mmCIF file with all atom_site columns, C-alpha atoms in Angstrom:
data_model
loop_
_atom_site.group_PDB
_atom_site.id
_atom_site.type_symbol
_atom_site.label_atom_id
_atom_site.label_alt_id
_atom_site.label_comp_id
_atom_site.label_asym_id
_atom_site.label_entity_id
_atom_site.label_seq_id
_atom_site.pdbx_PDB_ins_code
_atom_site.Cartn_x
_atom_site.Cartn_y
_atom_site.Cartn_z
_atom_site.occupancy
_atom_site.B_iso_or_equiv
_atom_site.pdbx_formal_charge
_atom_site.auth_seq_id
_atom_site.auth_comp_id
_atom_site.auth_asym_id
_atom_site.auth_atom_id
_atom_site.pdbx_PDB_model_num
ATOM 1   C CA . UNK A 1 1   ? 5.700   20.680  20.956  1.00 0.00 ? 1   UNK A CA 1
ATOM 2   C CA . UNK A 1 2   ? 5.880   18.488  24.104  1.00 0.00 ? 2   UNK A CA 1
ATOM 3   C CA . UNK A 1 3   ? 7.630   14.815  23.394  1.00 0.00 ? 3   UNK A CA 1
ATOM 4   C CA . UNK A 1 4   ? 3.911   13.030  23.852  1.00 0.00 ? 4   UNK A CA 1
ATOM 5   C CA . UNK A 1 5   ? 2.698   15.203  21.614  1.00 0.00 ? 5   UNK A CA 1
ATOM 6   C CA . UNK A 1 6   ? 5.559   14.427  19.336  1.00 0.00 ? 6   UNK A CA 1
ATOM 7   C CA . UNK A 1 7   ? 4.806   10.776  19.891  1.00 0.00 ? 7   UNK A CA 1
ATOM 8   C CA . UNK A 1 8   ? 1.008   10.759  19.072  1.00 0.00 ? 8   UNK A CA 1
ATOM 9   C CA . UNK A 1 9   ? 1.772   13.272  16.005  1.00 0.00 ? 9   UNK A CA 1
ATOM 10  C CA . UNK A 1 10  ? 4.781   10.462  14.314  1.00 0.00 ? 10  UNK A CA 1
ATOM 11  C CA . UNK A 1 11  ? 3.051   7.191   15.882  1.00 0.00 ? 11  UNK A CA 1
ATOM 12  C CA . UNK A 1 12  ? 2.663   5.545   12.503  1.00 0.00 ? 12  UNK A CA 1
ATOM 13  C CA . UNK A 1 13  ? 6.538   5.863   12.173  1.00 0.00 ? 13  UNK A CA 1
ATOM 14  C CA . UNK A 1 14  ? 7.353   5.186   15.216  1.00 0.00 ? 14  UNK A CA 1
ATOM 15  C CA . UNK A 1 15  ? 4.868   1.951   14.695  1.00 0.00 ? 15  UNK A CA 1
ATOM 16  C CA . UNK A 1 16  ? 7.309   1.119   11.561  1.00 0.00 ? 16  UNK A CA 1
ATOM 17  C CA . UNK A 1 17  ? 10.560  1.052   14.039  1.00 0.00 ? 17  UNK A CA 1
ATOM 18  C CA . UNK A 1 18  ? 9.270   -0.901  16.428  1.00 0.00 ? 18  UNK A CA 1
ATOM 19  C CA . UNK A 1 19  ? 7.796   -3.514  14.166  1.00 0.00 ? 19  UNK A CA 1
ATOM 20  C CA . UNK A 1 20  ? 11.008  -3.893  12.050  1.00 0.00 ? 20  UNK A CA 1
ATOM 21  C CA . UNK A 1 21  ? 13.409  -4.665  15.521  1.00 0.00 ? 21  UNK A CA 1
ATOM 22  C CA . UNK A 1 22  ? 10.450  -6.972  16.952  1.00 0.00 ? 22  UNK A CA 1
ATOM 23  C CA . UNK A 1 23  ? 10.998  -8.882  13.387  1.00 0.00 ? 23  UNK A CA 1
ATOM 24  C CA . UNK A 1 24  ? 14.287  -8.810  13.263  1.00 0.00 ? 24  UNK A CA 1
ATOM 25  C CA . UNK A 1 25  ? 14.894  -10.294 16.846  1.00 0.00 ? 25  UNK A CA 1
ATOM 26  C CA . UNK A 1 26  ? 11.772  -12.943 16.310  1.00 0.00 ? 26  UNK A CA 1
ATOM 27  C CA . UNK A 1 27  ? 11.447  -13.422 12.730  1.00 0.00 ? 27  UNK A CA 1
ATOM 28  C CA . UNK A 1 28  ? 9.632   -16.718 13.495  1.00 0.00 ? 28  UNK A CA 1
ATOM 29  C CA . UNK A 1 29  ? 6.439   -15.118 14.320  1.00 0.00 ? 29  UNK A CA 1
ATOM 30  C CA . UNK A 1 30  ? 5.983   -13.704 11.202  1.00 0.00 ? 30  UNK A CA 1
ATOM 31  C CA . UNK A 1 31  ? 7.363   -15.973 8.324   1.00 0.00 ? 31  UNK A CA 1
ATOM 32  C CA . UNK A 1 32  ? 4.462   -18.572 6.361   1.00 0.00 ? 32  UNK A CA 1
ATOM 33  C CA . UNK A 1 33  ? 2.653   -20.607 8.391   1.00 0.00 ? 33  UNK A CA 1
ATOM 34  C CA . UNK A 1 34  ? 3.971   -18.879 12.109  1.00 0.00 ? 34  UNK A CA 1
ATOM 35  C CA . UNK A 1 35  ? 1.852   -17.661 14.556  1.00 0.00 ? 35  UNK A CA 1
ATOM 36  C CA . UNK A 1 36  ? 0.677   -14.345 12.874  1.00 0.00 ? 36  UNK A CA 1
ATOM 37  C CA . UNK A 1 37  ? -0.484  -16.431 9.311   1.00 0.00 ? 37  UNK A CA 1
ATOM 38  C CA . UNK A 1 38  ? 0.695   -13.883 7.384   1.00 0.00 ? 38  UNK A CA 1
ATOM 39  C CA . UNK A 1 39  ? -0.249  -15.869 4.252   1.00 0.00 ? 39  UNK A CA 1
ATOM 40  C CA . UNK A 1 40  ? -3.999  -14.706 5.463   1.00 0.00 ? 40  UNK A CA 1
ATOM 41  C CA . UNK A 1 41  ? -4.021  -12.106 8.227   1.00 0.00 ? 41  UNK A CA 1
ATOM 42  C CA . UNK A 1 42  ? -1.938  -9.910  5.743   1.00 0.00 ? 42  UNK A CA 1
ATOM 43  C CA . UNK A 1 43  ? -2.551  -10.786 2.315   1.00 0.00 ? 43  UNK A CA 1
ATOM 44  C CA . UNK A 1 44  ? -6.264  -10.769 2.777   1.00 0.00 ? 44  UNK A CA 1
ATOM 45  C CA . UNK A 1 45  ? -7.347  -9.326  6.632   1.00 0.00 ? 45  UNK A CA 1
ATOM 46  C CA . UNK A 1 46  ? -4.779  -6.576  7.410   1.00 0.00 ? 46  UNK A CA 1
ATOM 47  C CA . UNK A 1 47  ? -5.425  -5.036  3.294   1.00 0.00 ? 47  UNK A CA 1
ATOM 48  C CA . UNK A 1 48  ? -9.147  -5.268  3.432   1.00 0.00 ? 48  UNK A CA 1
ATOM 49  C CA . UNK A 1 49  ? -9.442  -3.250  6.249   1.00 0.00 ? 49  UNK A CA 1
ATOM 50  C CA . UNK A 1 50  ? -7.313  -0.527  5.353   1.00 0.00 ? 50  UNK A CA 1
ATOM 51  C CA . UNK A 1 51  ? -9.222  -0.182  1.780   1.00 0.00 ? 51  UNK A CA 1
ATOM 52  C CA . UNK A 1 52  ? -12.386 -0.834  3.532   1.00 0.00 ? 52  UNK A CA 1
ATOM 53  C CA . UNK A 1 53  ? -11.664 1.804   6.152   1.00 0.00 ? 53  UNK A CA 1
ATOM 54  C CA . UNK A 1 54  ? -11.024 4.077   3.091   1.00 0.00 ? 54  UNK A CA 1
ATOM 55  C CA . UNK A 1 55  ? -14.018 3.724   1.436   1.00 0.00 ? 55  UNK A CA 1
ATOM 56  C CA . UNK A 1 56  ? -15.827 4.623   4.439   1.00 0.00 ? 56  UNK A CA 1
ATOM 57  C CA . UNK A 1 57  ? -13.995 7.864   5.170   1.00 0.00 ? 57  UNK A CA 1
ATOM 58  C CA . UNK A 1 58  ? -13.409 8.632   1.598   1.00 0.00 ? 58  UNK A CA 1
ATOM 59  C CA . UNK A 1 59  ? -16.541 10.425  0.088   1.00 0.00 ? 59  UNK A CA 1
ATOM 60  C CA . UNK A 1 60  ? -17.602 9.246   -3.733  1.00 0.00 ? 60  UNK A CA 1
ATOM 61  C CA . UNK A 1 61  ? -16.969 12.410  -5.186  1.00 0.00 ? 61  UNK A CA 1
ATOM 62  C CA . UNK A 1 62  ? -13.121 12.362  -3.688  1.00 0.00 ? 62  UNK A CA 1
ATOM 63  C CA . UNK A 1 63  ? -12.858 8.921   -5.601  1.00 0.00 ? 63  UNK A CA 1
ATOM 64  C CA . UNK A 1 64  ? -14.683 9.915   -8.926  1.00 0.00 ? 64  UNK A CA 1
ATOM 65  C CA . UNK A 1 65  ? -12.237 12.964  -9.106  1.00 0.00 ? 65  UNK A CA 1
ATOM 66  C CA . UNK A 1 66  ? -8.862  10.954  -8.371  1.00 0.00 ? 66  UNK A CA 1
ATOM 67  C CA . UNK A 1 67  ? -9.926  9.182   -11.650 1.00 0.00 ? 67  UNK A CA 1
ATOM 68  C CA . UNK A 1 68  ? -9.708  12.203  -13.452 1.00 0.00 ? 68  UNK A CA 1
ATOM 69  C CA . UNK A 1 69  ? -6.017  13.416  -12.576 1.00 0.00 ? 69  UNK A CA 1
ATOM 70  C CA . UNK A 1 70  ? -4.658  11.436  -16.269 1.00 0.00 ? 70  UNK A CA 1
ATOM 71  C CA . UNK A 1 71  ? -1.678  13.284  -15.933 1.00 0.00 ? 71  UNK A CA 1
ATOM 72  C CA . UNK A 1 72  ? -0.768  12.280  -12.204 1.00 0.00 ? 72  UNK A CA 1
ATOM 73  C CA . UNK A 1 73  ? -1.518  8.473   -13.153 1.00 0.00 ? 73  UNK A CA 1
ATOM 74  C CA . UNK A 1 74  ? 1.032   8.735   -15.815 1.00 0.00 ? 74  UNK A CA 1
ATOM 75  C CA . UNK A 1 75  ? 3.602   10.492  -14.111 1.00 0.00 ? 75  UNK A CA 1
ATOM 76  C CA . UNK A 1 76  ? 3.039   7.982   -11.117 1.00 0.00 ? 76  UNK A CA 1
ATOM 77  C CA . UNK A 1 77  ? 3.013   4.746   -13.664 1.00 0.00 ? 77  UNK A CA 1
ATOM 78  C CA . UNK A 1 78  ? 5.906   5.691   -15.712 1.00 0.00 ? 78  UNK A CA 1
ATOM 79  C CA . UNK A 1 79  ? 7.625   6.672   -12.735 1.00 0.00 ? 79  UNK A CA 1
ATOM 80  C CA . UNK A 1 80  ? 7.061   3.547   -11.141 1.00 0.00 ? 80  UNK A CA 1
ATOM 81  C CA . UNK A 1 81  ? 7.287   0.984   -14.182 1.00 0.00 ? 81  UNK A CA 1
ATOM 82  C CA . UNK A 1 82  ? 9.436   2.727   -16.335 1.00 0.00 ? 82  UNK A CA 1
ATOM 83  C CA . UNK A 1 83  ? 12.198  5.475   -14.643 1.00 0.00 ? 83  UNK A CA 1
ATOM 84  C CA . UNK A 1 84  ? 12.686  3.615   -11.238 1.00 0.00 ? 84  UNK A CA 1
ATOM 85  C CA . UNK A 1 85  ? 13.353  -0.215  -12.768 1.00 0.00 ? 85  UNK A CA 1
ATOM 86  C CA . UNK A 1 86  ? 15.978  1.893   -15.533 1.00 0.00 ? 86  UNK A CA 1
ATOM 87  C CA . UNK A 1 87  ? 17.486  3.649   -12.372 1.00 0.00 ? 87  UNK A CA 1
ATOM 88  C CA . UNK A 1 88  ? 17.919  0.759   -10.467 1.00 0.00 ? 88  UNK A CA 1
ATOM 89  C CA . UNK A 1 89  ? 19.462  -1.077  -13.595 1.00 0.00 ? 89  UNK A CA 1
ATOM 90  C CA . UNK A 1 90  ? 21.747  1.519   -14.086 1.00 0.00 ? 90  UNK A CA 1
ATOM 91  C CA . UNK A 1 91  ? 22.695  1.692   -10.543 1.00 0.00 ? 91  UNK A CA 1
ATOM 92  C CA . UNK A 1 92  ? 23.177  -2.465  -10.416 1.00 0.00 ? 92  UNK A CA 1
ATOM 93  C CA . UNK A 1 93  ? 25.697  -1.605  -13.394 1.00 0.00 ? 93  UNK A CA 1
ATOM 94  C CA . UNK A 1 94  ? 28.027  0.257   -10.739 1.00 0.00 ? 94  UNK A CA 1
ATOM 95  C CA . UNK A 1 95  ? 27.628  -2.379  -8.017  1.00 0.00 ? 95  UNK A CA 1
ATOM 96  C CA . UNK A 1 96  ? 28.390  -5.045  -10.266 1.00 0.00 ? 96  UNK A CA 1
ATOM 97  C CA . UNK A 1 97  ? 31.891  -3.562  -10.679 1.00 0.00 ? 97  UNK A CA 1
ATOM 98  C CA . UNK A 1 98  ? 32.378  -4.772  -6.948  1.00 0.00 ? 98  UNK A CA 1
ATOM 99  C CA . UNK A 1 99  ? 32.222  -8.081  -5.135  1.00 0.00 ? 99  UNK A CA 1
ATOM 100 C CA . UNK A 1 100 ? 28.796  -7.791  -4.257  1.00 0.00 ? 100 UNK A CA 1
ATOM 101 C CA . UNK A 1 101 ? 27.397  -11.643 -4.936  1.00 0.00 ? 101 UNK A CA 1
ATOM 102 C CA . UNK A 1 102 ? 25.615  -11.375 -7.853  1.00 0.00 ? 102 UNK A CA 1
ATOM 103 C CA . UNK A 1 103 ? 22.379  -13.091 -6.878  1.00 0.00 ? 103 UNK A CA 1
ATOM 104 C CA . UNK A 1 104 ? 21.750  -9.986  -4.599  1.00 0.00 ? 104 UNK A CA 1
ATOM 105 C CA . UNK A 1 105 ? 21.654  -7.737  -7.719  1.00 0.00 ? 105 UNK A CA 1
ATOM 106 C CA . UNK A 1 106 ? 19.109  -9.626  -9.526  1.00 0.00 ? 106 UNK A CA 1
ATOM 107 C CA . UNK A 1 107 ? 16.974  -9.729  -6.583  1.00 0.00 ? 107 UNK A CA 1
ATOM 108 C CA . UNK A 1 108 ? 17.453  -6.139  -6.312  1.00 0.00 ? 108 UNK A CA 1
ATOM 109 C CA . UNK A 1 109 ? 16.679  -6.089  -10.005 1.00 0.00 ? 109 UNK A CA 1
ATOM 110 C CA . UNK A 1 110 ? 13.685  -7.791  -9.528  1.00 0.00 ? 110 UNK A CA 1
ATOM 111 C CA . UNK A 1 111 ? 12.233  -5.805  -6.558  1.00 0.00 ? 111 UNK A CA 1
ATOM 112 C CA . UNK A 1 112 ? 12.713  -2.613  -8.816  1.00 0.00 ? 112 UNK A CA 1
ATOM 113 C CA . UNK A 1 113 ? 10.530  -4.145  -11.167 1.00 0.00 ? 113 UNK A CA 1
ATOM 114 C CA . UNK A 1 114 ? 7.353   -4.441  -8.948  1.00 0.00 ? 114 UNK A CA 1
ATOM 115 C CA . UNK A 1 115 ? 4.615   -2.165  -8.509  1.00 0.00 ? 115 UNK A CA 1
ATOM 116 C CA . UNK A 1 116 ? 4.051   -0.353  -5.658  1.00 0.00 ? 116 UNK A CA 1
ATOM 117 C CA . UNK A 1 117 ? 2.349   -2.417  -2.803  1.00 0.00 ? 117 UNK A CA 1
ATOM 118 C CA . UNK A 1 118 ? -1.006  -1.307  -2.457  1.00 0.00 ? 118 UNK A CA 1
ATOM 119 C CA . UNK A 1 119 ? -1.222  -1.188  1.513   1.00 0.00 ? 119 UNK A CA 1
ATOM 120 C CA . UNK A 1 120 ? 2.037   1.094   2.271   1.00 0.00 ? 120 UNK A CA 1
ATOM 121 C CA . UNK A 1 121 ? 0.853   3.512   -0.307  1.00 0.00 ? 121 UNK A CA 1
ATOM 122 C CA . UNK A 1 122 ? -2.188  4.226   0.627   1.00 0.00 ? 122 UNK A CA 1
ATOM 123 C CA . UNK A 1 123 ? -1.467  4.352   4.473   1.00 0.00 ? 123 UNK A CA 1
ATOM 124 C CA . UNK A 1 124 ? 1.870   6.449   3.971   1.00 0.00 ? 124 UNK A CA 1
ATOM 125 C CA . UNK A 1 125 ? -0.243  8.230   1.245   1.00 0.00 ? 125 UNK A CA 1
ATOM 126 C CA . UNK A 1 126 ? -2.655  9.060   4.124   1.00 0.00 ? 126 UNK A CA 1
ATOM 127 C CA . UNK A 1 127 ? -0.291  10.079  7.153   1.00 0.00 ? 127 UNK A CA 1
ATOM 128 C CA . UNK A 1 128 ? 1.583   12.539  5.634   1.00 0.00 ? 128 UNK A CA 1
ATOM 129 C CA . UNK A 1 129 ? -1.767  14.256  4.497   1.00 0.00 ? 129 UNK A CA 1
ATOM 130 C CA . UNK A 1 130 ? -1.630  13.627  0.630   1.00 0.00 ? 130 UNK A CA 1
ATOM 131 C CA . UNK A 1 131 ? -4.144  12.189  -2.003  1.00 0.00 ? 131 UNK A CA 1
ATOM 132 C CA . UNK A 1 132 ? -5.596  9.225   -0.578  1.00 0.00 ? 132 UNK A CA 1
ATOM 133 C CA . UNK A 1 133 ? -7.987  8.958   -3.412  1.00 0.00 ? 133 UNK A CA 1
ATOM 134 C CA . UNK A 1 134 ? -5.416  9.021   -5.667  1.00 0.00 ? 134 UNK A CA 1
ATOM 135 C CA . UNK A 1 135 ? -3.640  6.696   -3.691  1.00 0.00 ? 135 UNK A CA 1
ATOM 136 C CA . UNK A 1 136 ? -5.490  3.981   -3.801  1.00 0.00 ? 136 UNK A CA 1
ATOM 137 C CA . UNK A 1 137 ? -6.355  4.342   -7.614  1.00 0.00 ? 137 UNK A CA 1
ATOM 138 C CA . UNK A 1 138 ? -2.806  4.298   -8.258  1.00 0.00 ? 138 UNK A CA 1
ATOM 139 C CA . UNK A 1 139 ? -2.011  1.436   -5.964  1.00 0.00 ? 139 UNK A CA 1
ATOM 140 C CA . UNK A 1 140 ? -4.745  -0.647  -7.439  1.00 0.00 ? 140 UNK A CA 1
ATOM 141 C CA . UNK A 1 141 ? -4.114  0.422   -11.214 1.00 0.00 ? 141 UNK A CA 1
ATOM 142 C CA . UNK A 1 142 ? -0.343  -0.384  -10.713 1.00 0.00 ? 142 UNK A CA 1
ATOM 143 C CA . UNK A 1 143 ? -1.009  -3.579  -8.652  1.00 0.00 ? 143 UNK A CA 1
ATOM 144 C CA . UNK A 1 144 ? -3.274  -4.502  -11.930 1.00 0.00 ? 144 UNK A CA 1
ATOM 145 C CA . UNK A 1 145 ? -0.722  -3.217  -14.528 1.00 0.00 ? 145 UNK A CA 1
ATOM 146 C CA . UNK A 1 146 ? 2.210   -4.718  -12.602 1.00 0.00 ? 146 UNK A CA 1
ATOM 147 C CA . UNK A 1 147 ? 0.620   -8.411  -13.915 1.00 0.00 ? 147 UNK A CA 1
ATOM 148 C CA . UNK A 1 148 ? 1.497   -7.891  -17.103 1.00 0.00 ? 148 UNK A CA 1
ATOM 149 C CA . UNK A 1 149 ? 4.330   -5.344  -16.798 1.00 0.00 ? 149 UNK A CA 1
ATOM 150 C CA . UNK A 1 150 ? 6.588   -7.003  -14.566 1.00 0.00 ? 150 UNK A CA 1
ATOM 151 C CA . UNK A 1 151 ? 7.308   -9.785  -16.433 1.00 0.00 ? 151 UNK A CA 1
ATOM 152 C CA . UNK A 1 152 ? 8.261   -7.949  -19.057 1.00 0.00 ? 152 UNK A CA 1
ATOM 153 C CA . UNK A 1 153 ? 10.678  -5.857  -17.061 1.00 0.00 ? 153 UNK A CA 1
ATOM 154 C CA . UNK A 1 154 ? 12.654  -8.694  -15.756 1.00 0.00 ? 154 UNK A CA 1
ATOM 155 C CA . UNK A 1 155 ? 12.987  -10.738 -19.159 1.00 0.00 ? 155 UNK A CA 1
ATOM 156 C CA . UNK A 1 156 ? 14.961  -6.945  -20.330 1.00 0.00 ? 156 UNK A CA 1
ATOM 157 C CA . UNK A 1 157 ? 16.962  -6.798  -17.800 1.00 0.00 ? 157 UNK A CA 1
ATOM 158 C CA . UNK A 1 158 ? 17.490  -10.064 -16.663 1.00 0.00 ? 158 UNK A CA 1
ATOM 159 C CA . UNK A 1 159 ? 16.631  -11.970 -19.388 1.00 0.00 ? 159 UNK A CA 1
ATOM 160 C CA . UNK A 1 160 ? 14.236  -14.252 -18.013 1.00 0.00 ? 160 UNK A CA 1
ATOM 161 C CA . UNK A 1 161 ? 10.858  -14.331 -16.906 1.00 0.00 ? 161 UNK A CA 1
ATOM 162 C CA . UNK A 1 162 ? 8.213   -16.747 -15.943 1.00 0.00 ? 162 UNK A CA 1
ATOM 163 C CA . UNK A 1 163 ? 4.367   -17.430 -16.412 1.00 0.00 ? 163 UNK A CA 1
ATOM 164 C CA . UNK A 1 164 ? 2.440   -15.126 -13.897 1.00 0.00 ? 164 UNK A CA 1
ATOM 165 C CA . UNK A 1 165 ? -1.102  -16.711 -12.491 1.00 0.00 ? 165 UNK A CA 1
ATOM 166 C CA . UNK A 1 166 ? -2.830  -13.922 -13.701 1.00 0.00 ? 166 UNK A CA 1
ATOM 167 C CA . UNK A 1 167 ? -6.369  -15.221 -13.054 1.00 0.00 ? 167 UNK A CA 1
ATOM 168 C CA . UNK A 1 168 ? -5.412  -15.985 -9.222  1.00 0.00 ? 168 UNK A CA 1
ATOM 169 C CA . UNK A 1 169 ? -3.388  -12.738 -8.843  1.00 0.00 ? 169 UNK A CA 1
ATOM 170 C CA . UNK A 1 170 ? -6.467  -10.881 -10.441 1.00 0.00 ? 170 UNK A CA 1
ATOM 171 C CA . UNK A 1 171 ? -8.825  -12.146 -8.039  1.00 0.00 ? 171 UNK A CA 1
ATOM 172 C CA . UNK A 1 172 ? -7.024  -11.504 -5.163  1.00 0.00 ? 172 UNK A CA 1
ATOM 173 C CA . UNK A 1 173 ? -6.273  -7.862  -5.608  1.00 0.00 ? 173 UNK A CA 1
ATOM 174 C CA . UNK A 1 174 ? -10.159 -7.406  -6.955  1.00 0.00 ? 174 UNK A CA 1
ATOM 175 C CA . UNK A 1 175 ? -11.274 -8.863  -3.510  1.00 0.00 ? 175 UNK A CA 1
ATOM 176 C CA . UNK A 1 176 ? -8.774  -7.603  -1.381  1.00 0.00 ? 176 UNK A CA 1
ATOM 177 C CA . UNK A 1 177 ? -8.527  -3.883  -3.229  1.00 0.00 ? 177 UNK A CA 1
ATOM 178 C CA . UNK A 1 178 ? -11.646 -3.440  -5.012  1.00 0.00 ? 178 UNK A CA 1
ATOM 179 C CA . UNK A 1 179 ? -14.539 -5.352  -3.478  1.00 0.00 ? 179 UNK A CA 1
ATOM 180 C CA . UNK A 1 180 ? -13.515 -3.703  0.567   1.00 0.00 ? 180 UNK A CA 1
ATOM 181 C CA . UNK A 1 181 ? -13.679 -0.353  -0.990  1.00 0.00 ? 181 UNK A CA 1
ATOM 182 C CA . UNK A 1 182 ? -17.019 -0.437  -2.199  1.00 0.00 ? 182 UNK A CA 1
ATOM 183 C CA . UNK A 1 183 ? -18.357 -2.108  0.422   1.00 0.00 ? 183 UNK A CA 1
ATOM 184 C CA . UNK A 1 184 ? -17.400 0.856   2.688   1.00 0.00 ? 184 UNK A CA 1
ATOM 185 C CA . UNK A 1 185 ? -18.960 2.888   0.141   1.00 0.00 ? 185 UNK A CA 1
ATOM 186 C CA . UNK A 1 186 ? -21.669 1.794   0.685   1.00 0.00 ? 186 UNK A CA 1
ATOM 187 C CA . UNK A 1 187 ? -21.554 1.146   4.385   1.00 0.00 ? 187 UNK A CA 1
ATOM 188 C CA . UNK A 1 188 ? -21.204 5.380   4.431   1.00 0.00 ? 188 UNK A CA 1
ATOM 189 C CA . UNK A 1 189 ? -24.745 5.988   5.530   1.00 0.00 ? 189 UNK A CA 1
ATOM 190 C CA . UNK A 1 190 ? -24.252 3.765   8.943   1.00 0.00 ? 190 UNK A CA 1
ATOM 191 C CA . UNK A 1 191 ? -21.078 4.909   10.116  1.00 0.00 ? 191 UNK A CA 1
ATOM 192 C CA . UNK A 1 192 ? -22.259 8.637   9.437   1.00 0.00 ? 192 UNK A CA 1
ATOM 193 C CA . UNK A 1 193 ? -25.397 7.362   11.893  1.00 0.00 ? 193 UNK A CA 1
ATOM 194 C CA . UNK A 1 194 ? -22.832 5.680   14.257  1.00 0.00 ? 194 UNK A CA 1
ATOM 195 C CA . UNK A 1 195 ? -20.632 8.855   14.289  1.00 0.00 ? 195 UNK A CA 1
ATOM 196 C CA . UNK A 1 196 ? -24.046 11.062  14.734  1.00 0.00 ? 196 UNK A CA 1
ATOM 197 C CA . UNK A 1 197 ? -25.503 9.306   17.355  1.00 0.00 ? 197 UNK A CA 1
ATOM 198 C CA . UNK A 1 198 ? -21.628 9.299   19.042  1.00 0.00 ? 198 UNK A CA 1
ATOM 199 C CA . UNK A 1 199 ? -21.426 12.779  18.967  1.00 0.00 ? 199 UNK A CA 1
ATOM 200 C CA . UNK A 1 200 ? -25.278 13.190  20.489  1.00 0.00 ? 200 UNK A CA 1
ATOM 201 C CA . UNK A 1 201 ? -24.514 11.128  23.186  1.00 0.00 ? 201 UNK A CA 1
ATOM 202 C CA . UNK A 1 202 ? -21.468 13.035  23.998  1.00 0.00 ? 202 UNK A CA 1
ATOM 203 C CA . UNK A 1 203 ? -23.401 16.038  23.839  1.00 0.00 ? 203 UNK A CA 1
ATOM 204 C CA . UNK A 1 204 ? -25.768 14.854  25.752  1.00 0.00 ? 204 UNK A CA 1
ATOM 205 C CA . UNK A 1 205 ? -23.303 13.611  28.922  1.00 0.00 ? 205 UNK A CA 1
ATOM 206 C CA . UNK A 1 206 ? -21.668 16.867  28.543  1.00 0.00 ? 206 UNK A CA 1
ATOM 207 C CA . UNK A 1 207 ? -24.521 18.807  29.255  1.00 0.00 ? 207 UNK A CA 1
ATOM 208 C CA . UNK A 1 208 ? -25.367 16.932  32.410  1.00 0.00 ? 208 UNK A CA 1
ATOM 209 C CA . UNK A 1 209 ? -21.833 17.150  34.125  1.00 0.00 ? 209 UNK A CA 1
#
């Protein structure tokens, strides 16, 4: 395999590295309120696509399966909720035996304790060739779970907590999760015309040359 070929075969992780050192040597462009409005081309733009693009190339069926794997959705939630926050407690127990500043740990504590984020699963998910139905059921149902399961978490191991806007958080992830992937659902039936009437008219120049 040639190096371009290389290149187009890894470009999402290649896309990863160069993102991370333009951030990290212009971290202005991306923080709240910089040029890129994170707060909205993110949060709500950049994750709507990606689960709208889904539920177009995603067929029904593919989707009304992934809801029937029980077994994977509890191995991936008590993974997730359950083994990885213990592991990272019990791995915060060694590092607090050094000089490490404390306020680091809990914050490490804390990120153990989230759910997954629903974008980077579902797009890793998809380049590596895995699930992406079950992807993005997991994503959502952990993203959904994670409201009332985090804050649990971090009053065990930390000892505190703090009230969660669950209506606000709720709504989000519903229009930025659930509402784009029905809506490509149901916008199937024109992109299959788009892609038919793509590949006629490329069938049609070939012919001619």
């Amino acid at each position: 395999m040639g190096l371009l070929d290389r290149l187009r075969k890894e470009w999402f992780i290649i896309g990863i590295v160069l993102v991370i050192t333009f951030a990290r040597l212009e971290p202005s462009v991306g923080v709240k309120g910089g040029p890129l409005k994170p707060e909205i081309s993110i949060t709500y733009i950049a994750v709507s696509a990606i689960f709208f693009n889904s539920g177009l190339s995603l067929k029904t069926e593919e989707l009304t399966s992934a809801l029937m794997h029980v077994k994977l959705h509890l191995f991936v939630q008590i993974f997730t909720l359950v083994f990885f926050p213990a592991a990272i407690w019990l791995f915060l127990q060694i590092l607090s035996l050094t000089t490490i500043n404390e306020w680091l740990l809990k914050g490490l504590q804390t990120v153990g304790c989230m759910p997954p984020p629903v974008s980077s699963a579902v797009i890793l998910t998809k380049a590596v060739g895995g699930n992406e139905a079950a992807a993005i059921f997991n994503s959502a149902f952990g993203s959904f779970l994670g409201i009332v399961v985090t804050p649990l978490l971090l009053l065990l191991f930390l000892g505190s907590s703090s009230s969660v806007p669950f209506t606000s958080i709720f709504s989000q992830l519903f229009m930025t999760v659930v509402v784009p992937l029905i809506a490509g659902q149901h916008g199937q039936p024109v992109n299959a015309c788009r892609s038919h009437w793509r590949a006629s008219v490329i069938m049609e120049v070939e012919s001619r040359i």
